[in-house]
Amino acid sequence: MASETVNMPERRRKLPSMSVLGPVIALLVLVAIGAMMNPNFLGAGNITNVLARSAFIGIIAVGMTFVITAGGLDLSVGSMAAFIAGLMILVMNAALPVLGVGVPIILLGMATALIAGLLAGLLNGFLITTLGIEAFIVTLGTMGIYRSLVTWLADGGTLSLDFGLRTFYRPVYFDGILGVSWPIIVFALVVIIGEVVMSRARFGRHCAATGSSEHVAHYSNVNVNRTRLATYAMLGVLVGVATIMYVPRLGSASASTGVLWELEAIAAVIIGGTVLKGGFGRVWGTVIGVLILSLIDNILNLTDLVSPYLNGAIQGVIIILAVILQREAKAKG
Amino acid sequence: MASETVNMPERRRKLPSMSVLGPVIALLVLVAIGAMMNPNFLGAGNITNVLARSAFIGIIAVGMTFVITAGGLDLSVGSMAAFIAGLMILVMNAALPVLGVGVPIILLGMATALIAGLLAGLLNGFLITTLGIEAFIVTLGTMGIYRSLVTWLADGGTLSLDFGLRTFYRPVYFDGILGVSWPIIVFALVVIIGEVVMSRARFGRHCAATGSSEHVAHYSNVNVNRTRLATYAMLGVLVGVATIMYVPRLGSASASTGVLWELEAIAAVIIGGTVLKGGFGRVWGTVIGVLILSLIDNILNLTDLVSPYLNGAIQGVIIILAVILQREAKAKG
Amino acid sequence: MTEPVLSLRNVHKSFGPVEVLHGVDLDIRAGEVLALIGENGAGKSTAMKCLAGYQPASSGRILLDGEEVSFASLHEGEAAGIVLIHQEFNLAEQLTVEQNIFLGRELRRGLLLDKAEMRRRSREYLARVKCRVDPDTPVSKLSNSDKQMVEIAKALGRDARVLIMDEPTAVLTNAEAAILFEQVEALRATGTAIVFTSHKLGEVKQIADRVSVMRDGMVVQTAPVQDMSEDQMATAMVGRDVSDLYPAKAEVAADAPVLLRVDGLDVPGFAEGVSFALRAGEILGIAGLVGSGRTEAMEGLCGLRIARADRTEIAGQSVQIRKPSDALRHRLCYLTEDRKLRGLLLDKGMRENLTLQALARFGGLLIDQKAEDAALTRAIREFDIRAGRRDVRVGNLSGGNQQKLLLAKVMQSEPQILIVDEPTRGIDIGTKQQIYAFLSDLAASGHGIVVISSEMQEIIGLANRVLVMRQGRIAGELAGEAITEEAIVRHAVGVGADPKERAA
Amino acid sequence: QDAKVIGVSIPAATHGWAGGMNFHAQEAVKRLEEVYPELDFVLATASDPGKQVNDIEDMVATRNISALVVLPFESEPLTSPVQAVAEGGAWVTVVDRGLSVEGIEDLYVAGDNPGFGRVSGEYMASKMPDGGKIVVLRGIPTTIDNERVAGFESAIEGSGIEIIDMEHGNWNRDDSFNVMQDFLSKHEQIDAVWASDDDMAVGVLAAIDAAGRDDVQFVLGGAGMKEMVKRVMDGDTMIPADVTYPPSMIATAIELTAVGMTSTAPVSGTFTIGSVLITPENAEQFYYPDSPF
Ligand SMILES: Nc1ncnc2c1ncn2[C@@H]1O[C@H](COP(=O)(O)OP(=O)(O)OP(=O)(O)O)[C@@H](O)[C@H]1O
Ligand SMILES: Nc1ncnc2c1ncn2[C@@H]1O[C@H](COP(=O)(O)OP(=O)(O)OP(=O)(O)O)[C@@H](O)[C@H]1O
Ligand SMILES: [Mg+2]
Ligand SMILES: [Mg+2]
């Protein structure tokens, strides 16, 4: 009978499939191209720059991976980041006369960002799960709302952190430990925790089950609504974390902060191999997606082969190619 | 056993469900608000304006309804419209010395738009169906590509139709038959044909089947790939049609033409009750969605009660409310 | 003897490295019903898919009217008049019944669809199988048995020369199956060639002309149906004797503690005033016609759908069960009747599915994958799950093996009270025997078990006590010797009641 | 008697300068509504040219405007619609960007984009008499940006100044920060930066700071953002000067239009608001601490 073959767990080490290798190869090709085009590309400075600036989108994209895996979507993250940044700046500026420049005021700002993120995420999640409105519509709506609110808070202009405070807060973006700057460290932590949660914790399983089939998940004792809500809340908090890293960089927020971050984050998630319709997600893939997107920009800036008008076209082509690499091979394997 | 009762179909007329009434009610409420705020709101001039300007997004949204119903998505339509407009203008300007101002050159322009639209749609469709890449990624990529190309064609500036030509072409937007302007007529035609195709033609059913379950459709002899491809091609052609109406209105194309049209079109489709994950679509709903979106803008221009910075927030709230109306009631009914 | 219409010759089929058909030969003749029987995973569905051109064979030949064919696309199979009814439903959930029946071959008048005609014909096909659903109902709103009838109606509409049915009766009641068989008789009389599979050997005996037995991807025996008794068929399939299908019923001690007591359970729209008690060591059957609300009542009890009860007691304690986790906390578990829509994540592996419901038992903060693997190994052994490879997508398991996995999944929560809804749907007779033994042992070790089944024999063979439901209410209770088919049917339809009330 | 309605149509506040312009427009409307009770204002902000045309149509159809003050998102697409308004008998004031057909507007309050580029270029040339290597950050690809860059390039011609790199920073702080970081990785020696806009200058300065590079002698922004004017005033060597492109020109235009509607004073014609170089000497005149920009 056939059952004997079953109990022989496959221990043969096989080559990882192309769906796994695809994004990695795309990334390596980009690195190779960059290195060929410009000798400074692999310099510590450039690498730090690219990683640090990837951190914002990256941290958000990790949260987005969970949302998408659980069958959701969030278009509001870019506006939410702008709004939270604006709020954080306002709160810190307002508290300055009382608290003065120092660690407490920074902590206050950070707490503001995290709480605002959590609340914003919960709001999205509530509308989507409890009221049962399509995620696309809810987050398109909140996207408009947050974008408007930050414009209004800034009176159409730019909200700037008090200059003294900025100088004090700046190291949070630019300094770090052992030459690794804070955004990179935080990004790495978020990724590691995210990857572990996704692949080894109950919550990750529940997300995948919810995205794969809501019904089956419900019948398997997964609280579908709570899982969904949690992914949005988590994404909100991560937007807060990203904002905490973002504000010290330029110390300002305006209506143009975070524009199109949502598309970039979603693109990174999908380039990384997460399925847009839900049910399957991988955090490490998302990281590769984010790096691919950042590198494209970086390489385009470091070379002047093409008219800058065409940057967008090249970006588009590379994004499609990166995913073809992965899918084509998949079809074969 | 009970087989005798079999042939007694239910003939009791029931009230249309709230999923049908929802969008209609939302639209009526908006109209009522508008009429209350300004006596000119229901004037012929304003109604013509609103309908005519809804035509662009509307025509595109009808195509988008098919794409989404068949389980797809197209983020590239806005950029595609900009690119096609640019191309059309270039072609017409170039042909001007040969053809002179007259009907032939207008027809040439129109043919350019339709063919370019068809090709662009086929390209998206090919990448999505034949190569099997996620629609989100493909159309995000082509969105960047077309946007770049139009910037490049325009050399970073604006492509303008020759002034003489523009005067000749203008009536295509502003004139019409019996006081109904062309965009409205074309929009109405597209909607009627779209509605008939969706609900009464084989193609509409195949779209719904494909979106509902690719497997089932495949096993039932529906050519899934061809159906999908056709939806993208159709959307491309409709983008061409929309552009034909758009160019005489503004006589120019630039990098900022058609920005965010894709989001607006998708939002209209979903507000209208089409399911984002595919399997069910209704064209008339999309029209209501488009009108709701246009009216929000129009009404916001009627008053200056709120800071213009907050327009986006009001839009967002109304969009969410319009959909809540529909879903809430659905849950009950 | 007539020439075969359709034949398989030495057909092999592999999925990746795993070969599941090792040289199958089959002949299908016009005006004849061939039953294909075999254990779960023997390759019946796969062979049928090769016949219909849904899956290309890896090697071997397919002969149509003696000519070798290779169906390049599904369309050619259909064009040749070969129609397959899948084991798993093949209906687009969001489309209506009529849209599904005519999917891929819509009737048109001019450019537009001829909806009136399609609706008329849909009604006609549905009437032929005595199914009373409205053609405009979305399929997602149908019960499983109605879906199956719609599938059959869909096939009837295709004027098949060869009709292939993969376990058509698994989700049907006896009455519905009888209606189906009337249609099969009629088709046979008009010269249609028919192949079907079933794990209900009584049906095979009743309707088939010839029987082919498959084992491990090969046809091991083909014989006219008169030449084989049910027992012989079972033995040929399983390779051992399965005459004692049901284990001996153990007496429930009169002083056995009551594990579960339900008082006045209402599930709005489905069930009303359901009250019963379940003792430790008892197997309680719930019988009734399809649509009598058995499933909904039990789902309501387990917090899976909105319900309220006057009082629910578990092990003597009054409890509130509002959501599935409440039920699980009290070690009350429900096995769904719908493995595809509610039971298993078809695009995930066996391991993820097995542990999903009881994930908290596998590790603390992080999931202990070793423990999961061990549990899978145990489940595969205990429930005899046959999969080509351990990491197979659950959707690619054979139907019966999915059902076994589902049972294994529910058992991971170690329930004290187990409610199983159609537990042996699609399971071969050998495994059925094992599952019955398993349930019986479970009861003997002090658990309480509720069995919902539309298979009368199963209820009679297993249950110590039977509740019969009718129109959402408990219409009667039978115990011991009183449990007979006739008594159950009488309660189920309501004695002397108007037959129209069925499935109201 | 019905109040006369003046419609104001401007691009939305999507970057710093536009934000400042939005602010000045709203302030002007608020102030003028008090000064002239017989006037009513309607202000609409548009995120793209199509929306701006919609806004103008709405003002005509539903608000029956007697005058239109428009800062065209782009010249070409707005030309015909504004022409239609003018033909309908309303007063038209065009601000900043001229329409592509002359003579439509009654009043033109013009900014000078080529002039902006030229003043910037001339300052660069004077600051670096021996020439040098500079990088340029451009705005969002538009005609405005093209005109500025063209003006700048022609002004530095022959001065020995070499533009070694040019990229779009989209009038955005974050984008220009990234671009400048990459320029700094790419080029060993950058003598100066023409950021062409004060928002972009903020990003550029942050990038230079972070890289700790001291080869960059100065950064020239533009538009007259208050923080930048302050730094010029304080004698910051990295920001030795700024070039105005005052967002307040919209207020001037609205005010002139209001005057035109309420009195017989002759306000038609063209008012060009030239770009002026802000240096530590004159900075004080350009410093408005209360403006958001
Ligand atoms: N697409 C597939 N990929 C991998 N393995 C498959 C696939 N389809 C079927 N199999 C394997 O082929 C074997 C035979 O499956 P098949 O469905 O034909 O069994 P069956 O005889 O119909 O069983 P059942 O009575 O349970 O329905 C099983 O081991 C199954 O796991
Ligand atoms: N998803 C659904 N939507 C609407 N009605 C449904 C749905 N599922 C089932 N029904 C209807 O509810 C009634 C009860 O169905 P169900 O088949 O679950 O009853 P049951 O007593 O459990 O029978 P069985 O278990 O034999 O199928 C039937 O009339 C059925 O048609
Ligand atoms: Mg099978
Ligand atoms: Mg049931």
mmCIF file with all atom_site columns, C-alpha atoms and ligand atoms in Angstrom, chain C residues 143-144 289-296 299 334 337-338 421-422 425 452 454, ligand 4:
data_model
loop_
_atom_site.group_PDB
_atom_site.id
_atom_site.type_symbol
_atom_site.label_atom_id
_atom_site.label_alt_id
_atom_site.label_comp_id
_atom_site.label_asym_id
_atom_site.label_entity_id
_atom_site.label_seq_id
_atom_site.pdbx_PDB_ins_code
_atom_site.Cartn_x
_atom_site.Cartn_y
_atom_site.Cartn_z
_atom_site.occupancy
_atom_site.B_iso_or_equiv
_atom_site.pdbx_formal_charge
_atom_site.auth_seq_id
_atom_site.auth_comp_id
_atom_site.auth_asym_id
_atom_site.auth_atom_id
_atom_site.pdbx_PDB_model_num
ATOM   1  C  CA . SER C 1 143 ? -26.962 23.390 0.601  1.00 0.00 ? 143 SER C CA 1
ATOM   2  C  CA . ASN C 1 144 ? -24.454 20.776 -0.414 1.00 0.00 ? 144 ASN C CA 1
ATOM   3  C  CA . LEU C 1 289 ? -33.897 14.823 6.376  1.00 0.00 ? 289 LEU C CA 1
ATOM   4  C  CA . VAL C 1 290 ? -31.586 17.238 4.702  1.00 0.00 ? 290 VAL C CA 1
ATOM   5  C  CA . GLY C 1 291 ? -32.547 20.710 5.790  1.00 0.00 ? 291 GLY C CA 1
ATOM   6  C  CA . SER C 1 292 ? -34.015 19.571 9.055  1.00 0.00 ? 292 SER C CA 1
ATOM   7  C  CA . GLY C 1 293 ? -31.547 21.836 10.815 1.00 0.00 ? 293 GLY C CA 1
ATOM   8  C  CA . ARG C 1 294 ? -29.240 19.273 12.375 1.00 0.00 ? 294 ARG C CA 1
ATOM   9  C  CA . THR C 1 295 ? -26.102 20.987 11.189 1.00 0.00 ? 295 THR C CA 1
ATOM   10 C  CA . GLU C 1 296 ? -27.257 24.431 12.186 1.00 0.00 ? 296 GLU C CA 1
ATOM   11 C  CA . GLU C 1 299 ? -23.131 24.749 14.921 1.00 0.00 ? 299 GLU C CA 1
ATOM   12 C  CA . TYR C 1 334 ? -17.500 19.972 16.098 1.00 0.00 ? 334 TYR C CA 1
ATOM   13 C  CA . GLU C 1 337 ? -19.876 18.409 7.133  1.00 0.00 ? 337 GLU C CA 1
ATOM   14 C  CA . ASP C 1 338 ? -18.326 20.701 4.516  1.00 0.00 ? 338 ASP C CA 1
ATOM   15 C  CA . ASP C 1 421 ? -21.391 15.821 11.104 1.00 0.00 ? 421 ASP C CA 1
ATOM   16 C  CA . GLU C 1 422 ? -21.430 13.322 8.225  1.00 0.00 ? 422 GLU C CA 1
ATOM   17 C  CA . ARG C 1 425 ? -18.586 11.276 3.685  1.00 0.00 ? 425 ARG C CA 1
ATOM   18 C  CA . ILE C 1 452 ? -25.141 13.476 12.597 1.00 0.00 ? 452 ILE C CA 1
ATOM   19 C  CA . SER C 1 454 ? -27.778 11.095 6.530  1.00 0.00 ? 454 SER C CA 1
HETATM 20 MG MG . MG  E 2 .   ? -25.995 19.057 7.607  1.00 0.00 ? 4   MG  E MG 1
#
